[in-house]
Tab-separated table of C-alpha atoms and ligand atoms in Angstrom:
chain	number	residue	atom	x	y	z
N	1	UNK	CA	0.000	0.000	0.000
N	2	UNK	CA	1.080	3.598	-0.925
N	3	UNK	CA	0.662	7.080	0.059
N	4	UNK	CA	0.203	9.215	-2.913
N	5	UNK	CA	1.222	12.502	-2.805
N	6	UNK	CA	0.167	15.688	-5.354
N	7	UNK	CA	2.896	17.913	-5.627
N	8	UNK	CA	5.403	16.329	-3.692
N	9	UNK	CA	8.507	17.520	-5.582
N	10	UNK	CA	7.645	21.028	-3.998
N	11	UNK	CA	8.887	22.596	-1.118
N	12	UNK	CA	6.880	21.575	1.879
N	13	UNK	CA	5.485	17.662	-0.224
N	14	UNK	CA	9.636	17.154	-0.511
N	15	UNK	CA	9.745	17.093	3.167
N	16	UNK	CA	6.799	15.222	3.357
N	17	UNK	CA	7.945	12.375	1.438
N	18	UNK	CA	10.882	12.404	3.143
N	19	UNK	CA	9.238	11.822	6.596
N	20	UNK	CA	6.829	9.406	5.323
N	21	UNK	CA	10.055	7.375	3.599
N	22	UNK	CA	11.736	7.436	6.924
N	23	UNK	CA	8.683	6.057	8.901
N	24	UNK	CA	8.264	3.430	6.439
N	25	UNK	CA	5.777	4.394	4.121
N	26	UNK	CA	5.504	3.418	0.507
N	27	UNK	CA	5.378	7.063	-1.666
N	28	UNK	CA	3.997	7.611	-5.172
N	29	UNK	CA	4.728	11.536	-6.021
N	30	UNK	CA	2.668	13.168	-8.901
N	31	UNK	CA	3.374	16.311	-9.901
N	32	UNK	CA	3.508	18.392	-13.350
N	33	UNK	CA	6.967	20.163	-12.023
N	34	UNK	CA	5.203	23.664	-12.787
N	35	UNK	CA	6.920	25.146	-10.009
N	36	UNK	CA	9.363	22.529	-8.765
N	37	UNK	CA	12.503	20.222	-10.375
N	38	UNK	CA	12.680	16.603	-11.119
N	39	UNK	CA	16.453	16.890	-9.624
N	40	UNK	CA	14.579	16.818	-5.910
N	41	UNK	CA	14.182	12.811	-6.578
N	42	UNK	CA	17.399	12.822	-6.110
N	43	UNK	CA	17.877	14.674	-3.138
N	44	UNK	CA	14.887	12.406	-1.335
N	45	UNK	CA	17.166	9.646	-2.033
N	46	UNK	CA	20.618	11.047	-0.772
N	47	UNK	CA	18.634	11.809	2.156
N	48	UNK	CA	16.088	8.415	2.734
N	49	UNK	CA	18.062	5.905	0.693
N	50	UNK	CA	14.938	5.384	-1.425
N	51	UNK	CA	13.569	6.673	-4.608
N	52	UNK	CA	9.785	7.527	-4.078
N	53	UNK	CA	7.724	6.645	-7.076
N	54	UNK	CA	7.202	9.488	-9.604
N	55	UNK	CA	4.645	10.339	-12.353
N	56	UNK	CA	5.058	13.683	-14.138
N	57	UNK	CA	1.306	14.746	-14.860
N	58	UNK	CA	-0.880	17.624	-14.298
N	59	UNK	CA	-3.460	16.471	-11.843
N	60	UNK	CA	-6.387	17.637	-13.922
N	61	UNK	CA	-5.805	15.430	-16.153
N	62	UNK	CA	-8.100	12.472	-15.871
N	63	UNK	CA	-6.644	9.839	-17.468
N	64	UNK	CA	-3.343	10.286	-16.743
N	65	UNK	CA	-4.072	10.237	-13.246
N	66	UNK	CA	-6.884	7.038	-13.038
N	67	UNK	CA	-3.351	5.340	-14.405
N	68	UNK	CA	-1.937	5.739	-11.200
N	69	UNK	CA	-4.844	5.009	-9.078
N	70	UNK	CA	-5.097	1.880	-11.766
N	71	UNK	CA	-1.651	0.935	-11.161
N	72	UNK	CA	-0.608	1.031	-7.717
N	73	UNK	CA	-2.814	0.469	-4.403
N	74	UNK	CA	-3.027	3.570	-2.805
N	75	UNK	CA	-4.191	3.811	0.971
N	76	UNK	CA	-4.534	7.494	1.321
N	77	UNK	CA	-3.569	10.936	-0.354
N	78	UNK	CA	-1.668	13.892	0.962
N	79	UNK	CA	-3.127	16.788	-1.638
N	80	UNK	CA	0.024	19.777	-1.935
N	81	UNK	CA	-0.500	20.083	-5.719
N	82	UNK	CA	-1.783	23.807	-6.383
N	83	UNK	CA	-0.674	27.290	-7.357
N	84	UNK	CA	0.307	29.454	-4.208
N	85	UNK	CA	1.376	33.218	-4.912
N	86	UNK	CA	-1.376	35.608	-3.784
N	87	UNK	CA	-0.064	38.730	-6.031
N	88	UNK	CA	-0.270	36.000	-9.167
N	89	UNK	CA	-3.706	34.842	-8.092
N	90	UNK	CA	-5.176	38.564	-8.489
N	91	UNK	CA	-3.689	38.458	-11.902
N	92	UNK	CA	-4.409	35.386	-13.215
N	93	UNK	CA	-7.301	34.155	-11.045
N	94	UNK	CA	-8.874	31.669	-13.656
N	95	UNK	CA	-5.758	29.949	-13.991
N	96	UNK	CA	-5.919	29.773	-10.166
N	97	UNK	CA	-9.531	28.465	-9.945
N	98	UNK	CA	-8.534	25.899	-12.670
N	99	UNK	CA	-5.641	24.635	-11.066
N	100	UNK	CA	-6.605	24.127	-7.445
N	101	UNK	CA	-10.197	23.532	-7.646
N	102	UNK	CA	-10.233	21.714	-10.669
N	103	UNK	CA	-7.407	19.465	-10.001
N	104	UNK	CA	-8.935	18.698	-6.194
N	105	UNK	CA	-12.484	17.702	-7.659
N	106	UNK	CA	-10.855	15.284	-10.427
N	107	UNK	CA	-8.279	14.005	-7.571
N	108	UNK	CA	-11.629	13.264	-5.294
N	109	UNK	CA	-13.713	11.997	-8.335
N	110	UNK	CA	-10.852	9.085	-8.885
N	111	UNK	CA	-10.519	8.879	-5.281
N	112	UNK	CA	-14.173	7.370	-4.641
N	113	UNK	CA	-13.888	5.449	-7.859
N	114	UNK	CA	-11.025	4.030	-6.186
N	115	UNK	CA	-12.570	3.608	-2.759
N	116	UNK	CA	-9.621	5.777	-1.155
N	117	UNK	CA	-11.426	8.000	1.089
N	118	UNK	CA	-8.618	9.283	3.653
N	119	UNK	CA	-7.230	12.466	2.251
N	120	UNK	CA	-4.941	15.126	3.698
N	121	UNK	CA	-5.133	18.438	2.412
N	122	UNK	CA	-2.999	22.027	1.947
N	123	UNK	CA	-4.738	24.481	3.395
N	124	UNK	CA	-3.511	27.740	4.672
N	125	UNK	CA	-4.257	30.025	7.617
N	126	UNK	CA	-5.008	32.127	4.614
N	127	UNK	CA	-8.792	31.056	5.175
N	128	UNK	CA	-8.833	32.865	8.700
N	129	UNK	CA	-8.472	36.117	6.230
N	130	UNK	CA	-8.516	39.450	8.615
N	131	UNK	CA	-7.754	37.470	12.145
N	132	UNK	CA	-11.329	37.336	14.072
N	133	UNK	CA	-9.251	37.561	17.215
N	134	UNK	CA	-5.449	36.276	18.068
N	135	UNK	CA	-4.282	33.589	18.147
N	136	UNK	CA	-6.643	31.994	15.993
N	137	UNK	CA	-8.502	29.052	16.497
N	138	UNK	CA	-9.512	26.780	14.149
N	139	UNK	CA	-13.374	27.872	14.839
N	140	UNK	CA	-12.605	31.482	14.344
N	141	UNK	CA	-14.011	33.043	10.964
N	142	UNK	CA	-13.141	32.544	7.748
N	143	UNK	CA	-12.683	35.011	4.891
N	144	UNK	CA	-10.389	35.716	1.700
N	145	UNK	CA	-8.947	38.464	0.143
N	146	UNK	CA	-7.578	37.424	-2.779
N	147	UNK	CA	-8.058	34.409	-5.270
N	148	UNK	CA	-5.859	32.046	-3.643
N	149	UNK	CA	-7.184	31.941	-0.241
N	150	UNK	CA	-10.581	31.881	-2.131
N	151	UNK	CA	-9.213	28.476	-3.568
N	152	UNK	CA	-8.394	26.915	-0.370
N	153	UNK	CA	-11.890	28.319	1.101
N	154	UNK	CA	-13.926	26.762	-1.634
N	155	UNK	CA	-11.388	23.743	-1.118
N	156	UNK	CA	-12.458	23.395	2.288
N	157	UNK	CA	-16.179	23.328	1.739
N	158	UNK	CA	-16.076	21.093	-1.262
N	159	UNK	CA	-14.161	18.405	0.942
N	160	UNK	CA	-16.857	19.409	4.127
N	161	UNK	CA	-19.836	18.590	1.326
N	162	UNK	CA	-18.186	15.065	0.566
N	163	UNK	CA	-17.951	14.431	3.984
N	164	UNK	CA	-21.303	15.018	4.967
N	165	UNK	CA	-22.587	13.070	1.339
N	166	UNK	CA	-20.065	10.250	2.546
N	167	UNK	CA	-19.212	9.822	6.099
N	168	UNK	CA	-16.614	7.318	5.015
N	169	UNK	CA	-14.189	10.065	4.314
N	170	UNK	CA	-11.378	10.686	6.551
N	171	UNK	CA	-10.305	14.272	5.590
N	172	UNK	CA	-7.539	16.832	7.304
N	173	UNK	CA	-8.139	20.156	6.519
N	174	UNK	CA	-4.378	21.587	7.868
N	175	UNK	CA	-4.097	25.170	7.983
N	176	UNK	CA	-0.348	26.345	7.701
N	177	UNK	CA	0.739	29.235	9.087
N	178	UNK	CA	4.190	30.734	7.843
N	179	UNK	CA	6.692	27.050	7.220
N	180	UNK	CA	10.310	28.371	6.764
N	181	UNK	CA	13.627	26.845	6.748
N	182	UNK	CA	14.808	23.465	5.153
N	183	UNK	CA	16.013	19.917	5.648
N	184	UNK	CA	19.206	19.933	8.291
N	185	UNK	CA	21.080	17.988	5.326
N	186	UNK	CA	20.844	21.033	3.314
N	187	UNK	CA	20.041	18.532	0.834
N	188	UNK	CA	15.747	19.838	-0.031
N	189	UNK	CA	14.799	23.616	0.633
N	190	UNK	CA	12.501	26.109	-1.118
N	191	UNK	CA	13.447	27.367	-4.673
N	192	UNK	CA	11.487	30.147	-5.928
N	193	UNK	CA	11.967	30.153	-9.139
N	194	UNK	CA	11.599	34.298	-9.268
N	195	UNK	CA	12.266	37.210	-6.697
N	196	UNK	CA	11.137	35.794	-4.088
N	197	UNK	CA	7.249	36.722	-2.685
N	198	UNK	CA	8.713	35.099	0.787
N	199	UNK	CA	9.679	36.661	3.800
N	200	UNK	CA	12.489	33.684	4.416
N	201	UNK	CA	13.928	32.948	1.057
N	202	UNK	CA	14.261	36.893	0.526
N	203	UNK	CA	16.256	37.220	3.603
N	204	UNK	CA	18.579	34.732	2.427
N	205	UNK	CA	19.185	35.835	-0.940
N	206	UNK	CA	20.468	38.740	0.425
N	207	UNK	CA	22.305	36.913	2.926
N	208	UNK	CA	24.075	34.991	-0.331
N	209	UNK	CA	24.326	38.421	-2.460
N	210	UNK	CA	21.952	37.331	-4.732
N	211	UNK	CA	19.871	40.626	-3.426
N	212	UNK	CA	21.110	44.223	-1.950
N	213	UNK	CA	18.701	44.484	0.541
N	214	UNK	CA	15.432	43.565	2.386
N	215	UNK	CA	12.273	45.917	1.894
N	216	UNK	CA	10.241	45.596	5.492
N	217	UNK	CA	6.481	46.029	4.373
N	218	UNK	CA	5.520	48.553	6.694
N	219	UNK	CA	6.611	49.568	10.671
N	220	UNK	CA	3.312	51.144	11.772
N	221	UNK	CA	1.640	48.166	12.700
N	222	UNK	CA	-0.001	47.847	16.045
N	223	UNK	CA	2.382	45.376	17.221
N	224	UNK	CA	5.440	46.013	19.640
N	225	UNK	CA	8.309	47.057	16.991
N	226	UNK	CA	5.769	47.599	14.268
N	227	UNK	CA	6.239	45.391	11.967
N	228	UNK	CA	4.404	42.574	11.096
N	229	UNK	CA	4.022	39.342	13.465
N	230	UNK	CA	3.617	36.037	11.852
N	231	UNK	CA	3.828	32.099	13.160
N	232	UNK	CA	6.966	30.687	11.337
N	233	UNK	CA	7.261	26.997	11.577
N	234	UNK	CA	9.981	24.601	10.597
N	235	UNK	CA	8.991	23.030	7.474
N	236	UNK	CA	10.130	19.509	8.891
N	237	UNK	CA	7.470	20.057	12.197
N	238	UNK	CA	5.299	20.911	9.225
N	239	UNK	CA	5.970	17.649	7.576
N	240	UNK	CA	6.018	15.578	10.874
N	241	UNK	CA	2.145	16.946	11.199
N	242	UNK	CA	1.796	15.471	8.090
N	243	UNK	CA	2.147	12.309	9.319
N	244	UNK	CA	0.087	12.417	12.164
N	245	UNK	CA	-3.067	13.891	10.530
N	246	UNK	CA	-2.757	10.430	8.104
N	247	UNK	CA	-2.004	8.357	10.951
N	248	UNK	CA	-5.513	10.082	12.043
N	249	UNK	CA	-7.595	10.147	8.989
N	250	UNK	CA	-6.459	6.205	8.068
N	251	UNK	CA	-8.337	5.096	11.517
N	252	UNK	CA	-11.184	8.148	12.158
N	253	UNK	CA	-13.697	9.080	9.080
N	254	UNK	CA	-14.895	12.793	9.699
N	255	UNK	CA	-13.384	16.094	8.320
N	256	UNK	CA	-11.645	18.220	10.842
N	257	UNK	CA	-9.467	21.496	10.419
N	258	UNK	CA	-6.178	21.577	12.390
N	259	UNK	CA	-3.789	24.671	13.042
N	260	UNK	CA	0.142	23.362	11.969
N	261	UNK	CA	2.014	26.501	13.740
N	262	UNK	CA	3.975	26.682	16.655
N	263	UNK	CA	1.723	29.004	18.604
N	264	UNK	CA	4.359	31.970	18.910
N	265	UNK	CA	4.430	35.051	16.849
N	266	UNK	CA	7.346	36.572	16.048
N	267	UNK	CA	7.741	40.078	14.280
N	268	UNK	CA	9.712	40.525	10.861
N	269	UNK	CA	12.268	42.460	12.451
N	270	UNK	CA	13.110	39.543	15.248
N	271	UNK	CA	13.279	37.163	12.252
N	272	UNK	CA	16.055	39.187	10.553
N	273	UNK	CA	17.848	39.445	14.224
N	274	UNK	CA	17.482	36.133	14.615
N	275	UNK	CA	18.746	35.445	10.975
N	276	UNK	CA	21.717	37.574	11.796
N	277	UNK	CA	22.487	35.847	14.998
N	278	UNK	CA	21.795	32.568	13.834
N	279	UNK	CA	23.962	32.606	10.888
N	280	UNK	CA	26.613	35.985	11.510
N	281	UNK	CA	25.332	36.600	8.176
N	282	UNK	CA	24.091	40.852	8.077
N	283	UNK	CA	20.574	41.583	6.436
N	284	UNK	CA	20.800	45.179	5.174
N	285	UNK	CA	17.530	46.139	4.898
N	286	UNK	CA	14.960	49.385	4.324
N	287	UNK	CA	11.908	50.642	5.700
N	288	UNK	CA	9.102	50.637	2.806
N	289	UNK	CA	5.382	50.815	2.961
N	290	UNK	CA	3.124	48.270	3.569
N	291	UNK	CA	2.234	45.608	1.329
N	292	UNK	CA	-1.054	45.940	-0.061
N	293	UNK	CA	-3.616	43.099	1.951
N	294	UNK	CA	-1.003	42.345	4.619
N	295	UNK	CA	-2.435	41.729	8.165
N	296	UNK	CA	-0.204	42.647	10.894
N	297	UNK	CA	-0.623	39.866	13.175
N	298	UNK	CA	-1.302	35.999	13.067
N	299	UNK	CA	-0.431	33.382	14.763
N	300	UNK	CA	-1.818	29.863	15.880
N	301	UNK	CA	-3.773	28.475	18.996
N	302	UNK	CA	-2.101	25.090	18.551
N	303	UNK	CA	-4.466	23.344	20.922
N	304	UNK	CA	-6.808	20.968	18.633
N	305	UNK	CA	-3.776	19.606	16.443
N	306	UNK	CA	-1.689	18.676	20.337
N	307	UNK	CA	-5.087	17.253	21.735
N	308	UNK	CA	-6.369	15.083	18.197
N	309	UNK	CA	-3.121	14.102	16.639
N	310	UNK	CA	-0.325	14.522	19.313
N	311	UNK	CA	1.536	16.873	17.084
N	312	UNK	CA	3.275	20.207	18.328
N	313	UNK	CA	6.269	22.157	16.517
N	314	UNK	CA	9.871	21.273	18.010
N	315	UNK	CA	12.339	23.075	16.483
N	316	UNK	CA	13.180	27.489	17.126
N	317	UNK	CA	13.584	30.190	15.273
N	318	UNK	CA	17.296	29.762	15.334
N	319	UNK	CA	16.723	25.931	13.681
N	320	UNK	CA	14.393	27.623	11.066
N	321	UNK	CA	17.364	30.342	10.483
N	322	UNK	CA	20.216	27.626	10.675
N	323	UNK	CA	18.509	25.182	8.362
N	324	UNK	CA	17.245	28.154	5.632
N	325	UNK	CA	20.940	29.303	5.537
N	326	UNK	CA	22.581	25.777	5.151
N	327	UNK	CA	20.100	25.118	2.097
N	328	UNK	CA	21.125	28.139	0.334
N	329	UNK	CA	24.988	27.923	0.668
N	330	UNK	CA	24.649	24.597	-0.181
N	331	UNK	CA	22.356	25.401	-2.928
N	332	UNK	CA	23.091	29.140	-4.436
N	333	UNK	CA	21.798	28.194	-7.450
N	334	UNK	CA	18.828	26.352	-6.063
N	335	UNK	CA	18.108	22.670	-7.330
N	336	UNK	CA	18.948	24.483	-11.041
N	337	UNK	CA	22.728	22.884	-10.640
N	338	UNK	CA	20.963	19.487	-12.015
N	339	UNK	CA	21.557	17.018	-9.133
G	401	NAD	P1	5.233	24.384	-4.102
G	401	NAD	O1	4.867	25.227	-5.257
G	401	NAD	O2	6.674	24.246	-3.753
G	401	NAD	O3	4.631	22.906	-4.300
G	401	NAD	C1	3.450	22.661	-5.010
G	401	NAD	C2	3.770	21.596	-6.059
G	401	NAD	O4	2.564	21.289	-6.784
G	401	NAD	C3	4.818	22.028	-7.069
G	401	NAD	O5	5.827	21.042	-7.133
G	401	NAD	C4	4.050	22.143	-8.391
G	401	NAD	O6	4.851	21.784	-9.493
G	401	NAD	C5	2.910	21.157	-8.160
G	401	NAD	N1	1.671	21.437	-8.906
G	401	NAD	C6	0.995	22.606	-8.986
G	401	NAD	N2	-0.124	22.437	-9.718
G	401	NAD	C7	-0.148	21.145	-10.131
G	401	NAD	C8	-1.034	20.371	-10.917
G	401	NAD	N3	-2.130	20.915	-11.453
G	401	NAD	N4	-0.746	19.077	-11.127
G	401	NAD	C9	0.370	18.517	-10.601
G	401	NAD	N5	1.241	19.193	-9.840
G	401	NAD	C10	0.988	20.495	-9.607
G	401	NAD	O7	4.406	24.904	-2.846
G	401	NAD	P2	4.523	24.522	-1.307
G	401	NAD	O8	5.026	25.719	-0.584
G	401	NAD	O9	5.194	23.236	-1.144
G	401	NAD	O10	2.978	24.409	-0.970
G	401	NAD	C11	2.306	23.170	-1.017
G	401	NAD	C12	0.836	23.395	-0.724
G	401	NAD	O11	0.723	24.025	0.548
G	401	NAD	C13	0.121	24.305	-1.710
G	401	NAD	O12	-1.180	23.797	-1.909
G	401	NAD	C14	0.081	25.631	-1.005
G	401	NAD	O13	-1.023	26.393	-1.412
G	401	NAD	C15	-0.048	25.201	0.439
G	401	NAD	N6	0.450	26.198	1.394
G	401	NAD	C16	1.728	26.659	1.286
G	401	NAD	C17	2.199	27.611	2.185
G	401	NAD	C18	3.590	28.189	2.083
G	401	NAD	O14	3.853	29.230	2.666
G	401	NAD	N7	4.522	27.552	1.382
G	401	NAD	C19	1.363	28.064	3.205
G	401	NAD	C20	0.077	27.559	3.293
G	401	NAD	C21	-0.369	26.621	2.376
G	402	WQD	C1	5.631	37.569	6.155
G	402	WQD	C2	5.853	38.983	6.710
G	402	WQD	C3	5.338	40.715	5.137
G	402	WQD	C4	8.518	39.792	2.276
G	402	WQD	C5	1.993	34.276	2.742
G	402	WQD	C6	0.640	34.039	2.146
G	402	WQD	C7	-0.086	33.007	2.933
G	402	WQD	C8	0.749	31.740	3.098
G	402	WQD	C9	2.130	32.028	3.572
G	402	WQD	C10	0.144	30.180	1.405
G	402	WQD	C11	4.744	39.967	6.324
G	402	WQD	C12	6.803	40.711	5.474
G	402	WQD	C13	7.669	39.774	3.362
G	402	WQD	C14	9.423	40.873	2.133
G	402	WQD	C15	8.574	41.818	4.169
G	402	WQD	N1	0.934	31.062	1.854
G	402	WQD	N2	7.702	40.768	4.299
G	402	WQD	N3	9.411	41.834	3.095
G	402	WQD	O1	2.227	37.184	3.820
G	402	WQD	O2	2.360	36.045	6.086
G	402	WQD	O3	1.831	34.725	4.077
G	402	WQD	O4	2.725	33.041	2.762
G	402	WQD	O5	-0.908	29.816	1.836
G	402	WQD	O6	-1.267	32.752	2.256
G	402	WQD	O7	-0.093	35.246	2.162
G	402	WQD	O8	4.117	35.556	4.358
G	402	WQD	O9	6.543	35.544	4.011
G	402	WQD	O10	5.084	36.841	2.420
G	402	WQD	O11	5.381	37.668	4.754
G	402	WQD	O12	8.612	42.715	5.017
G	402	WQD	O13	10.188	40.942	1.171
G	402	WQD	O14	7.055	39.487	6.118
G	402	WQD	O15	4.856	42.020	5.011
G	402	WQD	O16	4.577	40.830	7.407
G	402	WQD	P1	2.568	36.010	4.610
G	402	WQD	P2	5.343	36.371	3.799
């Protein structure tokens, strides 16, 4: 039996399958490599010893993807595939639409065919839009802003709605709040393929030279330096949550949301001390205006996800910094070196 996982050549499904390889599990990636690199195969295996099974295909398409349900037994699905940059998704928002919600309702149409009803799923703390209060719980109220978090909205209700047609779903609706950082083997990491939109991977292209300096989006936020306050988490906690919420929806039908975040905010300007401490690396960096739909703070109530699945974030700020540093040295070119 197999865990199949959409998009897992990207940045947070890498460390996934990683995690899932290490515990034992059995991994069949898809993924159309729109915004990733067939190279991170690779690095799975320099890290896991084993070569996950791969199909390059665009999860809207049907047939392609019945092939894969045809030819291997899959037990459950972690769902990453989708398009993820907010100022794109204002741009282009049919392409947006197309991709996320059309390739979830063909993924779920060949899931029941198949009788594989336990499904984990990439949402974002996106959904909790302007924060009803702080830190947010996962019953606080949701909203969007922008065509992307309108994705993972619609997302959500369309796997609520096959829930409540078919109580044999097991479904995790995991909200992430800000993952950062990278394998401690330097070996997998995030690789925007552009400037980055990123807090993170900005900070370290500057720390590399790739980039002159950081633009902070705005000081005058009611918060106690100013600038904005997120929840980073270490994308391998990220991962690890992963594999609890399957360990949960492979023995417990329902659909349930669940916060991944470590529960502690931490303001843009701490992240680039911390960055500087962490690595002795400087981040030269301006004062600009805010960025337009920005929030100024967010983080998680972790509660539900330590009570249901026995999950809570290990690793600091100075990990995240350590780990996102190692990844680019290693990597200044990004996976684009070929290996
Ligand atoms: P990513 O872009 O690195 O990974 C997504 C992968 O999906 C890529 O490898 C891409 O090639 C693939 N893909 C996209 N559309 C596809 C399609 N139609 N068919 C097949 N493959 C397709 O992004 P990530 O940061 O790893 O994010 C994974 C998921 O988590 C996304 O759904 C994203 O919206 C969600 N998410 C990410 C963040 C974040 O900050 N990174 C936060 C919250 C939620
Ligand atoms: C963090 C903080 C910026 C870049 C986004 C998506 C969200 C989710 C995670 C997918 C903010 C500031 C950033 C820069 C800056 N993705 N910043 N200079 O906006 O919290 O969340 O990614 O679901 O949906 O919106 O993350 O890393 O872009 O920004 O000052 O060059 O860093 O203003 O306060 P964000 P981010």
């Amino acid at each position: 039996m197999s865990i199949l996982v959409t998009g897992g050549t990207g940045y947070i499904g890498s460390h996934t399958c990683v995690e899932l390889l290490q515990a034992g599990y059995d991994v069949i990636i898809v993924d159309n490599l729109s915004n990733s690199k067939a190279a991170v195969l690779n690095r799975i295996k320099a890290i896991t010893g084993q070569q996950p099974g791969f199909y390059q295909l665009d999860i809207r398409d049907r047939d392609k993807l019945d092939k894969v349900f045809a030819e291997n037994r899959i037990e459950a699905v972690i769902h990453f595939a989708g398009l993820k940059a907010v100022g794109e998704s204002v741009a282009l928002p049919l392409a947006y639409y197309h991709n996320n919600i059309t390739g979830t309702l063909v993924l779920c149409e060949l899931m029941a065919q198949y009788g594989v009803k336990q499904l984990v799923f990439s949402s974002s703390a996106t959904v909790y839009g302007v924060p009803e209060r702080i830190p947010l719980g996962e019953d606080c109220g949701r909203s969007a802003t922008n065509p992307y978090g309108r994705t993972k909205l619609m997302i959500e209700d369309i796997l609520s709605d096959l829930y409540a047609a078919d109580p044999a779903w097991g479904i995790a609706l995991l909200r992430y709040f800000n993952p950062i950082g990278a394998h401690e083997s330097g070996n997998i990491g995030e690789d925007p393929h552009d400037i980055p939109n990123n807090l993170m991977p900005y900070i370290t292209q500057v720390a590399i030279g790739k980039r002159d300096k950081l633009s902070i989006f705005g000081n005058d936020y009611d918060t106690p330096d100013g600038t904005g306050v997120r929840d980073f988490i270490h994308v391998v906690d990220l991962a690890k949550g992963h594999l609890k919420a399957l360990e949960k929806v492979l023995v417990s039908p329902g659909v349930t949301a669940y916060n991944l975040g470590t529960g502690q905010g931490y303001s843009v300007l701490e992240l680039v001390r911390a960055f500087e401490q962490a690595t002795g690396r400087p981040i030269p960096y301006v004062i600009t205006g805010r960025r337009p739909g920005d929030i100024g703070i967010c983080y998680a109530d972790t509660t539900r996800a330590k009570a249901e699945l026995g999950w809570v974030a290990e690793k600091n700020i100075e990990d995240m910094c350590k780990d996102a540093w190692n990844w680019q040295i290693n990597n200044p070119q990004g996976y684009r070196d070929g290996m």
